[in-house]
Coordinates of C-alpha atoms and ligand atoms in Angstrom, one line a residue:
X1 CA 0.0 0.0 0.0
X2 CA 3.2 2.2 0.9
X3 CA 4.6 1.3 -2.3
X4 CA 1.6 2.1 -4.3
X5 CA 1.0 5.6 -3.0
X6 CA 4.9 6.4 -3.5
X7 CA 3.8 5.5 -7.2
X8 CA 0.5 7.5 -7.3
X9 CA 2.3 10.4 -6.2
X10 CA 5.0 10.0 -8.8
X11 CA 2.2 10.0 -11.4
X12 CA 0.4 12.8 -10.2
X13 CA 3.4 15.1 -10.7
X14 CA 4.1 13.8 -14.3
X15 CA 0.8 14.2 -15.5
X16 CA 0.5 17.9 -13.2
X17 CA -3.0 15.5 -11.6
X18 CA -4.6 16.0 -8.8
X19 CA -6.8 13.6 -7.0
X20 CA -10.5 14.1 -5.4
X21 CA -12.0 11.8 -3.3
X22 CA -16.0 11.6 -2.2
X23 CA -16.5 11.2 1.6
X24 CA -17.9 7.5 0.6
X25 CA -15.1 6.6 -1.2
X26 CA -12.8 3.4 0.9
X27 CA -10.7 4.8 3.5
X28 CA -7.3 3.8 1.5
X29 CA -8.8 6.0 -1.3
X30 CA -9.7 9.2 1.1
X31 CA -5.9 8.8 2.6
X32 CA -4.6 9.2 -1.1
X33 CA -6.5 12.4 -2.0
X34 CA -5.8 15.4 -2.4
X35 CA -8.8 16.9 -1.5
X36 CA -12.5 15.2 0.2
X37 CA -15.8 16.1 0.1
X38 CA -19.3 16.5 -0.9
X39 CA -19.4 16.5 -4.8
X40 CA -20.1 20.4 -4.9
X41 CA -16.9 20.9 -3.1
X42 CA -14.8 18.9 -5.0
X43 CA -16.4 20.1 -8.6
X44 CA -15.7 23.9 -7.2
X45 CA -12.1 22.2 -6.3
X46 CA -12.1 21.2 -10.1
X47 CA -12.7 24.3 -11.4
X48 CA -10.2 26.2 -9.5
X49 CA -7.5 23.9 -9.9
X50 CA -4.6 24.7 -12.5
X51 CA -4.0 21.0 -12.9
X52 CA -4.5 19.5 -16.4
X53 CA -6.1 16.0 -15.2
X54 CA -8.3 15.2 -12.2
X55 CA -8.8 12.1 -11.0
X56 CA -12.3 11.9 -10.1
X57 CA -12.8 9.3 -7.4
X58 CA -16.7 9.0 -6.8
X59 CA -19.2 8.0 -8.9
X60 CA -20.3 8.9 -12.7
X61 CA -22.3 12.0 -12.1
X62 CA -19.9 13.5 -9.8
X63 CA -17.1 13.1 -12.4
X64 CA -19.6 14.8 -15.1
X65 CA -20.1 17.7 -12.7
X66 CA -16.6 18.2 -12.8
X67 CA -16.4 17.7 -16.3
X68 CA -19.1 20.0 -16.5
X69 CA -17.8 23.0 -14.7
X70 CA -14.0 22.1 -16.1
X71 CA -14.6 21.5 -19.4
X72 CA -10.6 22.0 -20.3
X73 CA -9.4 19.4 -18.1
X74 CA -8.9 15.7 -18.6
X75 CA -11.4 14.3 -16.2
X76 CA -10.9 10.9 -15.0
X77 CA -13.1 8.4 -13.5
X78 CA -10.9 5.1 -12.1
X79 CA -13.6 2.6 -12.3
X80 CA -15.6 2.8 -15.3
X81 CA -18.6 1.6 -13.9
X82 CA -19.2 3.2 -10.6
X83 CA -22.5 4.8 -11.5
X84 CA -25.5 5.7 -9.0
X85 CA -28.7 3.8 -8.9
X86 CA -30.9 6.4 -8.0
X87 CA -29.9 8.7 -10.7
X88 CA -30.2 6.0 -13.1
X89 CA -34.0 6.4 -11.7
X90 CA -34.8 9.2 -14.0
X91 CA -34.0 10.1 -17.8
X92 CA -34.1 12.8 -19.9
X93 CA -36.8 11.8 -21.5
X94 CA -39.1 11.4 -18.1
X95 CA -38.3 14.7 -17.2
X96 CA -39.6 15.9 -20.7
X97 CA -42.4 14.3 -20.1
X98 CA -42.8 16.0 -16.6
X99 CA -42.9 19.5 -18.0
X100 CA -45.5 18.5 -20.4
X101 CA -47.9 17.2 -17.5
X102 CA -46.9 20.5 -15.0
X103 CA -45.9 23.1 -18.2
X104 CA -45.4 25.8 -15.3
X105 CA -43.6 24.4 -13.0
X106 CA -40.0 24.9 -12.8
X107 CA -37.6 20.9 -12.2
X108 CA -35.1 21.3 -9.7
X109 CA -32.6 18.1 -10.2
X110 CA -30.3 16.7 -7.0
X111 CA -27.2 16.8 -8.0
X112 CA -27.3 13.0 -8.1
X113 CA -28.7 12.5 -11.7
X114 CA -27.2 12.2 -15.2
X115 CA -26.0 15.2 -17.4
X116 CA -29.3 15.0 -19.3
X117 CA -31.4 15.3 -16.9
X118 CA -29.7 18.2 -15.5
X119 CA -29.9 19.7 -19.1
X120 CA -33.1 19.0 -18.6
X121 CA -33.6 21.3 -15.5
X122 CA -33.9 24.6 -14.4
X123 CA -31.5 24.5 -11.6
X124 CA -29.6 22.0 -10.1
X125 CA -29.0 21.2 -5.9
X126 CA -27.3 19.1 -3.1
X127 CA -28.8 17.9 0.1
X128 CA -26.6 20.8 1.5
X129 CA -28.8 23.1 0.0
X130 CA -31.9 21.5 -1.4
X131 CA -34.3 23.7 1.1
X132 CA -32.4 27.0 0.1
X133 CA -32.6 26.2 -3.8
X134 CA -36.0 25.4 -3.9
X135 CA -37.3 28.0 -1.5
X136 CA -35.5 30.1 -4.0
X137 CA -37.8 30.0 -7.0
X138 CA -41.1 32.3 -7.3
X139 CA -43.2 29.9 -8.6
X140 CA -45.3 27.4 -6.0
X141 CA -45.4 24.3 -7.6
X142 CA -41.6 22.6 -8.1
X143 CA -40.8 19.3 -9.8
X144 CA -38.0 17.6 -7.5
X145 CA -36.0 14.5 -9.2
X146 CA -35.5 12.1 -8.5
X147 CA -34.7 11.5 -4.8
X148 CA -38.3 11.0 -2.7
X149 CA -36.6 10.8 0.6
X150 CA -34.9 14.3 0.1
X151 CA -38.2 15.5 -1.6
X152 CA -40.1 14.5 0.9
X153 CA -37.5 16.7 3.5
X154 CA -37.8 19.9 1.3
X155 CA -41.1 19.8 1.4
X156 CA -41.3 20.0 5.2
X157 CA -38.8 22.4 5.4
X158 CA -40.0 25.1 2.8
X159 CA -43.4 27.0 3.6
X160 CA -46.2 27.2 0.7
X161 CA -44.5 25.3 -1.6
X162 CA -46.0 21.9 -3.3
X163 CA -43.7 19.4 -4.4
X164 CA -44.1 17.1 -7.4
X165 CA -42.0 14.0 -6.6
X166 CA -40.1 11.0 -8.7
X167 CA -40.3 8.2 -7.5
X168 CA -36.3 7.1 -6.4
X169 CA -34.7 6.4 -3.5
X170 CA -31.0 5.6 -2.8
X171 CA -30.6 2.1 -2.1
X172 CA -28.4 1.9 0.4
X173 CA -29.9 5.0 3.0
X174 CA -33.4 3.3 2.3
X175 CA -31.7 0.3 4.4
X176 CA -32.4 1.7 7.5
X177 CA -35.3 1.4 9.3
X178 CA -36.5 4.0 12.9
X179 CA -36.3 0.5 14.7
X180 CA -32.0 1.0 14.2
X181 CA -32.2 4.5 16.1
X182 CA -34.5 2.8 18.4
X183 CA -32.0 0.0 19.3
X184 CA -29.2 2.7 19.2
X185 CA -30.8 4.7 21.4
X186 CA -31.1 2.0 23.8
X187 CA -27.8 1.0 24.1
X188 CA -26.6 4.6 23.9
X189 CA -28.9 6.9 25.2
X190 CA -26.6 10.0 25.5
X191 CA -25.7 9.7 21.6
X192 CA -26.3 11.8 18.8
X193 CA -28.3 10.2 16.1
X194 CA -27.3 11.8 12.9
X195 CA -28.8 11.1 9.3
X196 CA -28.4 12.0 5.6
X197 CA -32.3 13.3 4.3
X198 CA -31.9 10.4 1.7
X199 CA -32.6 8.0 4.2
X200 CA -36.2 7.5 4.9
X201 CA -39.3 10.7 6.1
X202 CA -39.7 7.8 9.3
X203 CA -35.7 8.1 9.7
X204 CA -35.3 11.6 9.5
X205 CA -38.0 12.2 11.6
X206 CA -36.3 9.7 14.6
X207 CA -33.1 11.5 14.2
X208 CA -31.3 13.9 16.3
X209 CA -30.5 15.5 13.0
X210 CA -30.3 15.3 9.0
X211 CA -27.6 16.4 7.1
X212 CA -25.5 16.2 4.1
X213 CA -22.2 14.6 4.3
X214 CA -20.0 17.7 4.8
X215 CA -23.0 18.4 7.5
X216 CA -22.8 15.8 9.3
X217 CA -18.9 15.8 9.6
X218 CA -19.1 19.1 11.0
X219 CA -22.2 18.8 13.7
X220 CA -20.5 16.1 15.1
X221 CA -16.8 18.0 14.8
X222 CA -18.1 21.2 16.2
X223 CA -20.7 19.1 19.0
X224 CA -19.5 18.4 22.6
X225 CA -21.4 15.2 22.9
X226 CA -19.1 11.7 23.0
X227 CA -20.7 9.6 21.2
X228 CA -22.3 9.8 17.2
X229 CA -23.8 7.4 15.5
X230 CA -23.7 8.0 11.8
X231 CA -26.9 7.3 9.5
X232 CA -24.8 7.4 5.8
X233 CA -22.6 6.0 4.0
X234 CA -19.9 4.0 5.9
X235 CA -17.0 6.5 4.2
X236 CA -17.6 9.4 6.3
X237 CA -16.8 7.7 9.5
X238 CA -13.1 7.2 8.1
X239 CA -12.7 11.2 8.6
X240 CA -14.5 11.3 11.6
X241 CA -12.2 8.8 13.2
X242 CA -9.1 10.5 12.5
X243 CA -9.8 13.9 13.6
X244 CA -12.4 12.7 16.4
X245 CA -10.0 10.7 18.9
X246 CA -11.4 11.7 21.6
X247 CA -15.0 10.3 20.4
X248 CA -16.8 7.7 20.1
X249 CA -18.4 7.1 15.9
X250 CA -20.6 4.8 14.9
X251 CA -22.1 3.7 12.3
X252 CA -26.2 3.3 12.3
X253 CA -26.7 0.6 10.1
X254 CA -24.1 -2.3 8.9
X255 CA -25.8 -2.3 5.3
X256 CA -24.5 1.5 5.0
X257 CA -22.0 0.5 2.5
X258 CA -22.3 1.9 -1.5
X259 CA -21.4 -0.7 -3.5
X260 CA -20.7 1.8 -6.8
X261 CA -18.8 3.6 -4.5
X262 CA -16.5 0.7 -2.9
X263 CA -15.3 -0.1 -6.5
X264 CA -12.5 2.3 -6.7
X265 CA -9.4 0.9 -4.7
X266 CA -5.7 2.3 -4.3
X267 CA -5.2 0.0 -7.3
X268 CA -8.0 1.8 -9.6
X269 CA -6.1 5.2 -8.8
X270 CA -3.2 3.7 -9.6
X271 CA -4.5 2.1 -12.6
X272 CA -6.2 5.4 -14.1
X273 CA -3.3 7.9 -13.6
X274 CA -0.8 5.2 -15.7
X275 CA -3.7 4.6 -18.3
X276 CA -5.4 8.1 -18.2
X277 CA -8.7 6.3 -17.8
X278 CA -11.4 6.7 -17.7
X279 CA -11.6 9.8 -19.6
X280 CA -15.5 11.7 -19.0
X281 CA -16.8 13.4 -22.1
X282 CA -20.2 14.9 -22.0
X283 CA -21.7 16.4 -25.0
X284 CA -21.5 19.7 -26.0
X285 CA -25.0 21.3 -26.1
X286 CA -25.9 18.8 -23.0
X287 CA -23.2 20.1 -20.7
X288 CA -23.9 23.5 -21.7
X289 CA -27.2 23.4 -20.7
X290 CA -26.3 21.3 -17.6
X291 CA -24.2 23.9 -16.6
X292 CA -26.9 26.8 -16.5
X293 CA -28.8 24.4 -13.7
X294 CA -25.4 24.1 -11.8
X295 CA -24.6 27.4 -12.5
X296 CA -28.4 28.8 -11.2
X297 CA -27.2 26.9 -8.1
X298 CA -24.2 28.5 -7.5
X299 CA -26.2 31.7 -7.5
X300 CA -28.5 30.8 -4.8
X301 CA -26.1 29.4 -2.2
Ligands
CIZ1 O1 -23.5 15.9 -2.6 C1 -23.0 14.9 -2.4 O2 -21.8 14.7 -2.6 C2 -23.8 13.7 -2.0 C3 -24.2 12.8 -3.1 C4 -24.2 13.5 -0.8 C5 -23.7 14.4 0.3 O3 -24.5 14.6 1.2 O4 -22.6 14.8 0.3

Protein backbone atom coordinates (compact mmCIF):
# COMPACT_ATOMS: atom_id res chain seq x y z
CA UNK A 1 0.00 0.00 0.00
CA UNK A 2 3.24 2.23 0.86
CA UNK A 3 4.65 1.34 -2.29
CA UNK A 4 1.57 2.12 -4.27
CA UNK A 5 0.95 5.57 -2.96
CA UNK A 6 4.88 6.37 -3.45
CA UNK A 7 3.84 5.53 -7.19
CA UNK A 8 0.47 7.52 -7.31
CA UNK A 9 2.25 10.39 -6.18
CA UNK A 10 4.97 10.02 -8.75
CA UNK A 11 2.16 9.99 -11.43
CA UNK A 12 0.36 12.80 -10.22
CA UNK A 13 3.37 15.14 -10.65
CA UNK A 14 4.07 13.84 -14.31
CA UNK A 15 0.82 14.19 -15.45
CA UNK A 16 0.49 17.85 -13.18
CA UNK A 17 -3.02 15.53 -11.59
CA UNK A 18 -4.65 16.00 -8.77
CA UNK A 19 -6.77 13.65 -7.00
CA UNK A 20 -10.49 14.14 -5.35
CA UNK A 21 -12.03 11.79 -3.34
CA UNK A 22 -15.99 11.57 -2.21
CA UNK A 23 -16.46 11.17 1.61
CA UNK A 24 -17.91 7.48 0.57
CA UNK A 25 -15.10 6.61 -1.18
CA UNK A 26 -12.75 3.39 0.92
CA UNK A 27 -10.68 4.76 3.45
CA UNK A 28 -7.33 3.81 1.53
CA UNK A 29 -8.85 6.04 -1.32
CA UNK A 30 -9.73 9.22 1.13
CA UNK A 31 -5.85 8.84 2.64
CA UNK A 32 -4.62 9.15 -1.11
CA UNK A 33 -6.49 12.43 -2.01
CA UNK A 34 -5.79 15.38 -2.44
CA UNK A 35 -8.79 16.94 -1.48
CA UNK A 36 -12.54 15.20 0.25
CA UNK A 37 -15.75 16.05 0.12
CA UNK A 38 -19.27 16.52 -0.94
CA UNK A 39 -19.36 16.52 -4.79
CA UNK A 40 -20.07 20.36 -4.85
CA UNK A 41 -16.93 20.91 -3.06
CA UNK A 42 -14.79 18.89 -4.99
CA UNK A 43 -16.45 20.15 -8.63
CA UNK A 44 -15.68 23.88 -7.17
CA UNK A 45 -12.07 22.23 -6.35
CA UNK A 46 -12.06 21.17 -10.07
CA UNK A 47 -12.67 24.28 -11.35
CA UNK A 48 -10.18 26.16 -9.54
CA UNK A 49 -7.54 23.92 -9.88
CA UNK A 50 -4.62 24.70 -12.51
CA UNK A 51 -4.02 20.97 -12.87
CA UNK A 52 -4.55 19.55 -16.38
CA UNK A 53 -6.08 16.03 -15.20
CA UNK A 54 -8.30 15.22 -12.20
CA UNK A 55 -8.82 12.10 -11.02
CA UNK A 56 -12.29 11.91 -10.08
CA UNK A 57 -12.84 9.25 -7.37
CA UNK A 58 -16.71 9.03 -6.80
CA UNK A 59 -19.16 8.01 -8.90
CA UNK A 60 -20.32 8.93 -12.71
CA UNK A 61 -22.34 11.96 -12.10
CA UNK A 62 -19.90 13.49 -9.77
CA UNK A 63 -17.10 13.07 -12.41
CA UNK A 64 -19.63 14.79 -15.10
CA UNK A 65 -20.11 17.66 -12.71
CA UNK A 66 -16.61 18.20 -12.84
CA UNK A 67 -16.41 17.71 -16.32
CA UNK A 68 -19.13 20.05 -16.53
CA UNK A 69 -17.85 23.03 -14.68
CA UNK A 70 -13.96 22.14 -16.07
CA UNK A 71 -14.58 21.50 -19.42
CA UNK A 72 -10.61 21.98 -20.25
CA UNK A 73 -9.36 19.44 -18.13
CA UNK A 74 -8.93 15.73 -18.55
CA UNK A 75 -11.45 14.34 -16.16
CA UNK A 76 -10.91 10.95 -14.99
CA UNK A 77 -13.13 8.41 -13.49
CA UNK A 78 -10.89 5.11 -12.12
CA UNK A 79 -13.55 2.58 -12.27
CA UNK A 80 -15.56 2.82 -15.31
CA UNK A 81 -18.60 1.62 -13.94
CA UNK A 82 -19.20 3.17 -10.56
CA UNK A 83 -22.54 4.83 -11.54
CA UNK A 84 -25.48 5.66 -8.99
CA UNK A 85 -28.75 3.82 -8.89
CA UNK A 86 -30.91 6.37 -7.97
CA UNK A 87 -29.95 8.71 -10.69
CA UNK A 88 -30.18 6.04 -13.14
CA UNK A 89 -33.97 6.37 -11.70
CA UNK A 90 -34.78 9.23 -14.01
CA UNK A 91 -34.00 10.08 -17.76
CA UNK A 92 -34.11 12.83 -19.88
CA UNK A 93 -36.85 11.78 -21.48
CA UNK A 94 -39.07 11.43 -18.05
CA UNK A 95 -38.30 14.67 -17.18
CA UNK A 96 -39.56 15.92 -20.68
CA UNK A 97 -42.35 14.26 -20.07
CA UNK A 98 -42.81 15.99 -16.60
CA UNK A 99 -42.93 19.51 -18.02
CA UNK A 100 -45.47 18.46 -20.35
CA UNK A 101 -47.91 17.16 -17.53
CA UNK A 102 -46.87 20.48 -15.02
CA UNK A 103 -45.86 23.07 -18.18
CA UNK A 104 -45.44 25.78 -15.27
CA UNK A 105 -43.57 24.38 -12.98
CA UNK A 106 -39.99 24.93 -12.78
CA UNK A 107 -37.59 20.86 -12.22
CA UNK A 108 -35.09 21.30 -9.73
CA UNK A 109 -32.58 18.06 -10.23
CA UNK A 110 -30.29 16.71 -7.04
CA UNK A 111 -27.24 16.80 -7.97
CA UNK A 112 -27.27 12.98 -8.07
CA UNK A 113 -28.74 12.54 -11.66
CA UNK A 114 -27.23 12.20 -15.16
CA UNK A 115 -25.98 15.25 -17.40
CA UNK A 116 -29.33 15.02 -19.27
CA UNK A 117 -31.36 15.28 -16.92
CA UNK A 118 -29.66 18.16 -15.50
CA UNK A 119 -29.92 19.71 -19.15
CA UNK A 120 -33.09 18.98 -18.61
CA UNK A 121 -33.61 21.27 -15.51
CA UNK A 122 -33.92 24.65 -14.38
CA UNK A 123 -31.54 24.53 -11.63
CA UNK A 124 -29.59 22.02 -10.05
CA UNK A 125 -29.05 21.18 -5.87
CA UNK A 126 -27.29 19.08 -3.11
CA UNK A 127 -28.78 17.91 0.05
CA UNK A 128 -26.56 20.76 1.49
CA UNK A 129 -28.78 23.14 -0.02
CA UNK A 130 -31.86 21.53 -1.38
CA UNK A 131 -34.33 23.73 1.10
CA UNK A 132 -32.44 27.02 0.10
CA UNK A 133 -32.62 26.21 -3.79
CA UNK A 134 -35.97 25.39 -3.86
CA UNK A 135 -37.30 28.02 -1.52
CA UNK A 136 -35.54 30.08 -3.96
CA UNK A 137 -37.82 30.03 -7.01
CA UNK A 138 -41.11 32.33 -7.29
CA UNK A 139 -43.16 29.85 -8.60
CA UNK A 140 -45.27 27.43 -6.03
CA UNK A 141 -45.37 24.30 -7.64
CA UNK A 142 -41.64 22.62 -8.14
CA UNK A 143 -40.78 19.27 -9.83
CA UNK A 144 -38.03 17.58 -7.50
CA UNK A 145 -36.03 14.54 -9.19
CA UNK A 146 -35.54 12.12 -8.51
CA UNK A 147 -34.73 11.52 -4.84
CA UNK A 148 -38.27 11.03 -2.71
CA UNK A 149 -36.61 10.82 0.60
CA UNK A 150 -34.88 14.34 0.10
CA UNK A 151 -38.18 15.50 -1.60
CA UNK A 152 -40.08 14.54 0.88
CA UNK A 153 -37.53 16.75 3.53
CA UNK A 154 -37.80 19.95 1.26
CA UNK A 155 -41.08 19.76 1.35
CA UNK A 156 -41.28 20.01 5.16
CA UNK A 157 -38.79 22.41 5.40
CA UNK A 158 -40.00 25.09 2.80
CA UNK A 159 -43.41 26.98 3.58
CA UNK A 160 -46.15 27.17 0.70
CA UNK A 161 -44.47 25.27 -1.62
CA UNK A 162 -46.04 21.91 -3.34
CA UNK A 163 -43.73 19.39 -4.44
CA UNK A 164 -44.07 17.15 -7.39
CA UNK A 165 -41.98 14.00 -6.59
CA UNK A 166 -40.05 11.03 -8.69
CA UNK A 167 -40.25 8.18 -7.48
CA UNK A 168 -36.25 7.12 -6.37
CA UNK A 169 -34.74 6.40 -3.53
CA UNK A 170 -31.01 5.59 -2.80
CA UNK A 171 -30.65 2.08 -2.12
CA UNK A 172 -28.37 1.89 0.41
CA UNK A 173 -29.85 5.02 2.96
CA UNK A 174 -33.41 3.32 2.26
CA UNK A 175 -31.75 0.29 4.38
CA UNK A 176 -32.40 1.72 7.52
CA UNK A 177 -35.32 1.44 9.29
CA UNK A 178 -36.50 4.05 12.92
CA UNK A 179 -36.27 0.52 14.71
CA UNK A 180 -32.04 1.01 14.20
CA UNK A 181 -32.17 4.46 16.08
CA UNK A 182 -34.47 2.77 18.39
CA UNK A 183 -31.98 -0.01 19.30
CA UNK A 184 -29.22 2.72 19.25
CA UNK A 185 -30.81 4.75 21.42
CA UNK A 186 -31.09 2.01 23.80
CA UNK A 187 -27.77 0.98 24.12
CA UNK A 188 -26.56 4.63 23.91
CA UNK A 189 -28.86 6.90 25.22
CA UNK A 190 -26.56 10.02 25.54
CA UNK A 191 -25.65 9.75 21.58
CA UNK A 192 -26.30 11.81 18.82
CA UNK A 193 -28.30 10.19 16.08
CA UNK A 194 -27.26 11.80 12.86
CA UNK A 195 -28.80 11.09 9.31
CA UNK A 196 -28.44 12.01 5.58
CA UNK A 197 -32.34 13.30 4.33
CA UNK A 198 -31.85 10.43 1.73
CA UNK A 199 -32.64 8.04 4.17
CA UNK A 200 -36.21 7.55 4.94
CA UNK A 201 -39.31 10.67 6.06
CA UNK A 202 -39.71 7.79 9.28
CA UNK A 203 -35.71 8.11 9.67
CA UNK A 204 -35.30 11.64 9.48
CA UNK A 205 -38.01 12.16 11.61
CA UNK A 206 -36.29 9.69 14.64
CA UNK A 207 -33.11 11.49 14.23
CA UNK A 208 -31.32 13.85 16.26
CA UNK A 209 -30.48 15.52 13.01
CA UNK A 210 -30.31 15.34 9.01
CA UNK A 211 -27.57 16.41 7.14
CA UNK A 212 -25.48 16.17 4.08
CA UNK A 213 -22.18 14.61 4.30
CA UNK A 214 -20.02 17.71 4.79
CA UNK A 215 -23.01 18.39 7.46
CA UNK A 216 -22.81 15.80 9.35
CA UNK A 217 -18.88 15.83 9.62
CA UNK A 218 -19.08 19.14 10.98
CA UNK A 219 -22.19 18.82 13.70
CA UNK A 220 -20.47 16.08 15.11
CA UNK A 221 -16.82 18.03 14.83
CA UNK A 222 -18.07 21.16 16.17
CA UNK A 223 -20.74 19.08 18.98
CA UNK A 224 -19.51 18.38 22.57
CA UNK A 225 -21.40 15.23 22.90
CA UNK A 226 -19.08 11.74 23.04
CA UNK A 227 -20.69 9.61 21.25
CA UNK A 228 -22.30 9.80 17.22
CA UNK A 229 -23.76 7.35 15.49
CA UNK A 230 -23.73 8.00 11.84
CA UNK A 231 -26.89 7.29 9.54
CA UNK A 232 -24.76 7.37 5.85
CA UNK A 233 -22.59 6.03 3.98
CA UNK A 234 -19.91 3.99 5.87
CA UNK A 235 -17.05 6.49 4.22
CA UNK A 236 -17.62 9.39 6.29
CA UNK A 237 -16.76 7.73 9.51
CA UNK A 238 -13.05 7.17 8.08
CA UNK A 239 -12.66 11.20 8.56
CA UNK A 240 -14.53 11.29 11.59
CA UNK A 241 -12.18 8.78 13.17
CA UNK A 242 -9.14 10.47 12.53
CA UNK A 243 -9.82 13.88 13.65
CA UNK A 244 -12.37 12.71 16.45
CA UNK A 245 -10.04 10.74 18.89
CA UNK A 246 -11.45 11.72 21.62
CA UNK A 247 -15.02 10.29 20.36
CA UNK A 248 -16.85 7.72 20.13
CA UNK A 249 -18.38 7.13 15.91
CA UNK A 250 -20.61 4.75 14.93
CA UNK A 251 -22.09 3.66 12.32
CA UNK A 252 -26.18 3.27 12.32
CA UNK A 253 -26.75 0.64 10.12
CA UNK A 254 -24.12 -2.31 8.93
CA UNK A 255 -25.79 -2.26 5.32
CA UNK A 256 -24.49 1.47 5.00
CA UNK A 257 -21.97 0.45 2.51
CA UNK A 258 -22.34 1.95 -1.47
CA UNK A 259 -21.39 -0.69 -3.54
CA UNK A 260 -20.73 1.81 -6.77
CA UNK A 261 -18.81 3.60 -4.52
CA UNK A 262 -16.51 0.74 -2.85
CA UNK A 263 -15.32 -0.11 -6.51
CA UNK A 264 -12.53 2.30 -6.74
CA UNK A 265 -9.45 0.94 -4.67
CA UNK A 266 -5.74 2.32 -4.27
CA UNK A 267 -5.16 0.02 -7.26
CA UNK A 268 -8.05 1.80 -9.58
CA UNK A 269 -6.11 5.21 -8.82
CA UNK A 270 -3.21 3.73 -9.59
CA UNK A 271 -4.52 2.14 -12.63
CA UNK A 272 -6.24 5.39 -14.08
CA UNK A 273 -3.26 7.88 -13.64
CA UNK A 274 -0.82 5.25 -15.67
CA UNK A 275 -3.69 4.58 -18.27
CA UNK A 276 -5.35 8.07 -18.24
CA UNK A 277 -8.69 6.28 -17.82
CA UNK A 278 -11.37 6.68 -17.66
CA UNK A 279 -11.63 9.80 -19.64
CA UNK A 280 -15.48 11.74 -18.99
CA UNK A 281 -16.84 13.37 -22.07
CA UNK A 282 -20.23 14.94 -22.04
CA UNK A 283 -21.71 16.39 -25.00
CA UNK A 284 -21.48 19.70 -25.97
CA UNK A 285 -25.03 21.25 -26.09
CA UNK A 286 -25.93 18.84 -23.03
CA UNK A 287 -23.23 20.12 -20.67
CA UNK A 288 -23.87 23.48 -21.72
CA UNK A 289 -27.19 23.39 -20.69
CA UNK A 290 -26.33 21.25 -17.58
CA UNK A 291 -24.24 23.94 -16.57
CA UNK A 292 -26.94 26.81 -16.54
CA UNK A 293 -28.77 24.44 -13.73
CA UNK A 294 -25.40 24.08 -11.80
CA UNK A 295 -24.59 27.45 -12.47
CA UNK A 296 -28.41 28.84 -11.23
CA UNK A 297 -27.25 26.86 -8.15
CA UNK A 298 -24.23 28.54 -7.54
CA UNK A 299 -26.18 31.69 -7.48
CA UNK A 300 -28.53 30.77 -4.78
CA UNK A 301 -26.06 29.38 -2.16
O1 LIG B 1 -23.55 15.95 -2.59
C1 LIG B 1 -23.01 14.86 -2.45
O2 LIG B 1 -21.84 14.67 -2.64
C2 LIG B 1 -23.83 13.71 -2.04
C3 LIG B 1 -24.24 12.80 -3.09
C4 LIG B 1 -24.17 13.51 -0.79
C5 LIG B 1 -23.73 14.36 0.32
O3 LIG B 1 -24.52 14.57 1.23
O4 LIG B 1 -22.60 14.83 0.33
Amino acid sequence: MVELKKEIDKLKREHNAVILAHNYQLDEVQDAADHVGDSLYLSNIAAKTDCEVIVFCGVRFMAETAKILSPDKVVLLPEMDAGCPLADTVTGSDVRNLKRQHPKSPVVCYVNSSSEVKAESDICCTSANAVKVVASLPERKVIFVPDANLGNYVAKHVVGKELVFWDGVCNTHAKVQPGDIYLMKEKYPEAKILVHPECSPDVVEAADFAGSTSEIIRYAESSTARTFIIGTEVGVLCQLRSTQTQKQIFLLHPGLVCPNMKKTRLQSVYDALLNKRYKIQVEESVAEKAKQAITRMLEVV
